[in-house]
Short mmCIF file of C-alpha atoms in Angstrom, two decimals:
data_model
loop_
_atom_site.label_atom_id
_atom_site.label_comp_id
_atom_site.label_asym_id
_atom_site.label_seq_id
_atom_site.Cartn_x
_atom_site.Cartn_y
_atom_site.Cartn_z
CA MET F 1 -0.44 -0.08 -0.38
CA SER F 2 0.88 3.67 -1.59
CA ASP F 3 1.25 6.19 1.29
CA GLU F 4 -0.43 8.17 -0.54
CA ASP F 5 -3.36 4.99 -0.37
CA ARG F 6 -2.50 4.28 3.93
CA LEU F 7 -3.80 7.50 4.70
CA ASN F 8 -6.55 7.85 2.31
CA TYR F 9 -7.31 4.79 4.30
CA GLU F 10 -6.74 5.85 8.08
CA ALA F 11 -8.78 9.34 7.00
CA ASN F 12 -11.68 6.79 5.97
CA THR F 13 -11.42 4.70 9.00
CA SER F 14 -11.47 7.68 11.10
CA ASP F 15 -14.55 8.97 9.13
CA ALA F 16 -16.43 5.90 9.64
CA ILE F 17 -15.70 6.03 13.33
CA ASN F 18 -17.32 8.98 14.12
CA ILE F 19 -20.42 7.68 12.10
CA LEU F 20 -21.08 5.58 14.28
CA PRO F 21 -21.93 6.81 17.40
CA VAL F 22 -25.18 8.24 14.92
CA LEU F 23 -26.76 4.40 13.96
CA GLN F 24 -28.25 3.72 16.66
CA LYS F 25 -30.36 7.39 14.77
CA GLY F 26 -29.85 6.29 11.50
CA LEU F 27 -28.46 7.67 8.91
CA ASP F 28 -28.41 10.22 5.87
CA VAL F 29 -28.02 8.22 2.59
CA ASN F 30 -28.51 9.88 -0.94
CA VAL F 31 -30.09 7.27 -3.27
CA LYS F 32 -29.76 7.33 -6.73
CA PHE F 33 -32.49 6.04 -9.19
CA THR F 34 -30.35 4.74 -11.52
CA GLY F 35 -28.95 1.67 -10.10
CA VAL F 36 -29.46 -0.48 -7.13
CA ARG F 37 -26.21 0.50 -6.24
CA ASP F 38 -26.34 3.82 -6.61
CA PHE F 39 -25.83 6.05 -3.67
CA GLU F 40 -24.65 9.66 -3.85
CA TYR F 41 -21.01 8.79 -2.38
CA THR F 42 -20.86 10.45 1.59
CA LYS F 43 -19.09 10.00 4.65
CA GLU F 44 -22.45 7.57 5.87
CA ILE F 45 -21.79 5.46 3.19
CA LEU F 46 -18.22 4.31 4.74
CA PRO F 47 -19.06 2.20 7.28
CA PHE F 48 -20.03 -0.05 4.17
CA ASP F 49 -17.35 0.05 2.39
CA LEU F 50 -14.79 -0.11 4.80
CA LEU F 51 -16.94 -3.45 6.07
CA ASN F 52 -17.63 -4.68 2.39
CA ILE F 53 -20.34 -4.76 3.42
CA SER F 54 -23.02 -4.48 0.28
CA LEU F 55 -25.92 -2.06 0.30
CA TYR F 56 -29.07 -1.32 -2.20
CA HIS F 57 -32.47 -0.01 -2.22
CA GLY F 58 -34.78 -0.47 -4.65
CA TRP F 59 -36.15 2.52 -5.86
CA LEU F 60 -35.68 2.81 -9.83
CA VAL F 61 -37.18 4.47 -12.51
CA ASP F 62 -37.51 2.85 -15.34
CA PRO F 63 -35.04 3.19 -18.51
CA GLN F 64 -38.35 2.80 -21.13
CA SER F 65 -40.38 5.59 -19.10
CA GLU F 66 -40.70 9.14 -19.73
CA GLU F 67 -39.36 10.30 -15.93
CA SER F 68 -36.21 8.73 -16.84
CA LYS F 69 -35.05 11.57 -19.13
CA VAL F 70 -36.14 14.39 -16.37
CA ILE F 71 -34.44 12.15 -13.55
CA GLY F 72 -31.21 10.71 -15.94
CA ASP F 73 -28.37 10.32 -12.53
CA LEU F 74 -30.10 12.65 -9.94
CA SER F 75 -29.47 12.01 -6.76
CA TYR F 76 -33.00 12.16 -4.29
CA ASN F 77 -31.77 15.74 -2.94
CA ALA F 78 -30.85 16.73 -6.71
CA LEU F 79 -34.43 15.77 -8.00
CA VAL F 80 -36.14 17.05 -5.22
CA GLU F 81 -34.81 20.40 -5.94
CA LYS F 82 -35.46 20.04 -9.47
CA VAL F 83 -38.69 20.06 -8.60
CA ILE F 84 -39.19 22.65 -6.88
CA SER F 85 -37.14 24.97 -8.60
CA GLN F 86 -37.91 24.31 -11.91
CA SER F 87 -41.13 22.73 -11.54
CA ALA F 88 -40.92 19.48 -13.43
CA TYR F 89 -44.38 17.77 -13.78
CA LEU F 90 -42.22 13.96 -14.57
CA GLY F 91 -40.28 14.37 -12.23
CA LYS F 92 -41.96 14.95 -8.70
CA HIS F 93 -45.07 12.42 -10.46
CA PHE F 94 -42.16 9.83 -9.77
CA LEU F 95 -41.42 11.02 -6.63
CA GLU F 96 -45.58 10.29 -5.89
CA ALA F 97 -46.66 7.58 -7.75
CA SER F 98 -43.43 5.62 -6.15
CA ALA F 99 -44.05 7.12 -2.50
CA SER F 100 -43.60 3.24 -1.30
CA GLN F 101 -40.10 4.25 -2.00
CA LEU F 102 -39.70 0.98 -4.64
CA THR F 103 -40.86 -0.07 -7.90
CA TYR F 104 -41.64 -2.86 -9.69
CA HIS F 105 -38.59 -2.30 -12.21
CA GLY F 106 -36.21 -1.74 -8.31
CA LEU F 107 -37.58 -5.40 -7.69
CA CYS F 108 -37.07 -6.95 -10.81
CA GLU F 109 -33.35 -5.19 -10.51
CA LEU F 110 -32.35 -6.40 -6.81
CA THR F 111 -33.27 -9.78 -7.88
CA ALA F 112 -31.05 -10.36 -10.60
CA ALA F 113 -28.20 -7.86 -8.46
CA LEU F 114 -28.47 -10.72 -5.29
CA GLU F 115 -27.01 -13.67 -5.76
CA GLU F 116 -27.98 -16.62 -4.31
CA GLY F 117 -27.32 -17.14 -0.37
CA GLU F 118 -25.52 -13.29 -0.80
CA ILE F 119 -26.54 -11.18 2.49
CA GLY F 120 -26.73 -6.81 2.05
CA VAL F 121 -28.13 -4.39 3.89
CA PHE F 122 -31.79 -3.43 2.48
CA PHE F 123 -32.46 1.03 2.70
CA ARG F 124 -35.71 1.45 2.09
CA ASN F 125 -38.11 4.62 3.78
CA ASN F 126 -35.28 6.13 5.68
CA HIS F 127 -34.37 2.35 7.51
CA PHE F 128 -31.76 -0.21 6.97
CA SER F 129 -32.67 -4.70 6.75
CA THR F 130 -30.78 -7.70 6.04
CA LEU F 131 -31.61 -8.55 3.13
CA THR F 132 -30.70 -12.05 0.72
CA LYS F 133 -31.77 -14.68 -1.62
CA ALA F 134 -32.55 -18.24 -1.61
CA LYS F 135 -33.82 -19.94 -4.50
CA GLY F 136 -34.57 -17.43 -6.48
CA ARG F 137 -36.27 -14.87 -3.83
CA LEU F 138 -35.69 -11.92 -2.11
CA TYR F 139 -36.18 -12.02 1.83
CA LEU F 140 -35.67 -9.04 4.46
CA LEU F 141 -35.01 -9.94 8.30
CA VAL F 142 -38.01 -9.99 10.58
CA THR F 143 -36.75 -7.28 13.30
CA ASP F 144 -40.29 -6.13 14.62
CA GLN F 145 -40.64 -6.05 17.99
CA GLY F 146 -44.32 -8.08 17.78
CA PHE F 147 -42.63 -11.27 17.06
CA LEU F 148 -40.41 -11.31 19.27
CA LYS F 149 -42.46 -14.53 20.44
CA GLU F 150 -42.73 -15.90 17.66
CA ALA F 151 -39.66 -18.54 17.26
CA SER F 152 -40.42 -19.31 13.78
CA VAL F 153 -41.04 -15.84 12.15
CA VAL F 154 -37.32 -15.34 10.92
CA TRP F 155 -38.06 -13.80 7.30
CA GLU F 156 -40.93 -12.07 5.67
CA THR F 157 -40.23 -11.70 1.27
CA LEU F 158 -39.88 -8.68 -0.81
CA ASP F 159 -41.24 -9.88 -3.77
CA SER F 160 -43.93 -6.83 -3.35
CA VAL F 161 -44.11 -2.94 -3.60
CA ASP F 162 -47.54 -2.96 -2.35
CA GLY F 163 -46.51 -4.65 1.45
CA ASP F 164 -47.99 -8.03 0.67
CA ILE F 165 -45.20 -10.09 2.44
CA THR F 166 -45.00 -14.20 3.33
CA PHE F 167 -43.25 -14.79 6.51
CA VAL F 168 -41.06 -18.22 6.67
CA ASP F 169 -39.18 -19.52 8.89
CA GLU F 170 -35.38 -19.90 9.09
CA GLY F 171 -35.22 -22.59 6.27
CA PHE F 172 -37.60 -20.32 3.86
CA LYS F 173 -40.31 -22.44 4.52
CA ILE F 174 -44.01 -20.91 4.65
CA VAL F 175 -45.24 -20.32 8.26
CA SER F 176 -48.74 -19.34 9.49
CA HIS F 177 -49.12 -16.02 11.80
CA SER F 178 -52.36 -14.87 13.10
CA PRO F 179 -53.81 -12.23 11.07
CA GLU F 180 -53.44 -9.13 13.10
CA GLN F 181 -49.40 -10.06 12.63
CA GLN F 182 -48.28 -7.82 10.36
CA SER F 183 -44.58 -6.46 9.63
CA SER F 184 -44.11 -2.76 10.50
CA GLN F 185 -40.55 -2.86 9.33
CA TYR F 186 -42.29 -0.74 6.34
CA PRO F 187 -45.22 1.24 6.98
CA PRO F 188 -48.01 1.16 3.80
CA THR F 189 -47.36 4.13 1.87
CA SER F 190 -50.24 4.10 -0.69
CA SER F 191 -49.02 5.58 -4.33
CA PRO F 192 -50.79 5.84 -6.98
CA GLY F 193 -48.31 4.12 -9.67
CA ALA F 194 -50.03 1.36 -11.29
CA GLN F 195 -47.02 -0.57 -10.71
CA SER F 196 -47.86 -0.59 -7.20
CA ASN F 197 -50.61 -3.70 -7.92
CA GLN F 198 -47.37 -5.50 -9.39
CA GLN F 199 -45.49 -8.18 -8.37
CA ILE F 200 -42.53 -10.36 -9.52
CA GLU F 201 -43.50 -13.93 -10.59
CA GLN F 202 -41.57 -16.46 -9.04
#
């Protein structure tokens, strides 16, 4: 390692350590709508890089859509600024139609990007969740306190943008649960987009 690389590594490590106390309250990361691993590179991303942890999101714009021409390579913060300053209708429509911060195109890209058995971190609605892929399907680790006494409930499916989920055990086998029980990791967000009713076909 050269002296320059060593200094950069030490600086990044120091910045990452300074961020650790903030983890309890959450990190402010800025997604880009072009890829499931596209984020604006900020200090908040450093812990993931240094620990070699893959960070994903599913808030993607369909490259074939009209909105993509307006959004381009903009980050979320940059798009909001553009919508406010230029009254960009297509950009505003995309943000409103995908208010759940997950799109059908994003789900498809996530499924394709993750390797079988890979463990990563999924970012959505300012929440970070453990993400994995098993038998071709995406799953999020269940962390809701309502399931503390439900030892058989370990993972929930991630294959719908409208919140429809199935709970599975550690072997990814479907488990039954009471009707009143549901994961609150991502509270349902109403979205006018037609894509909200679409699911990835397995």
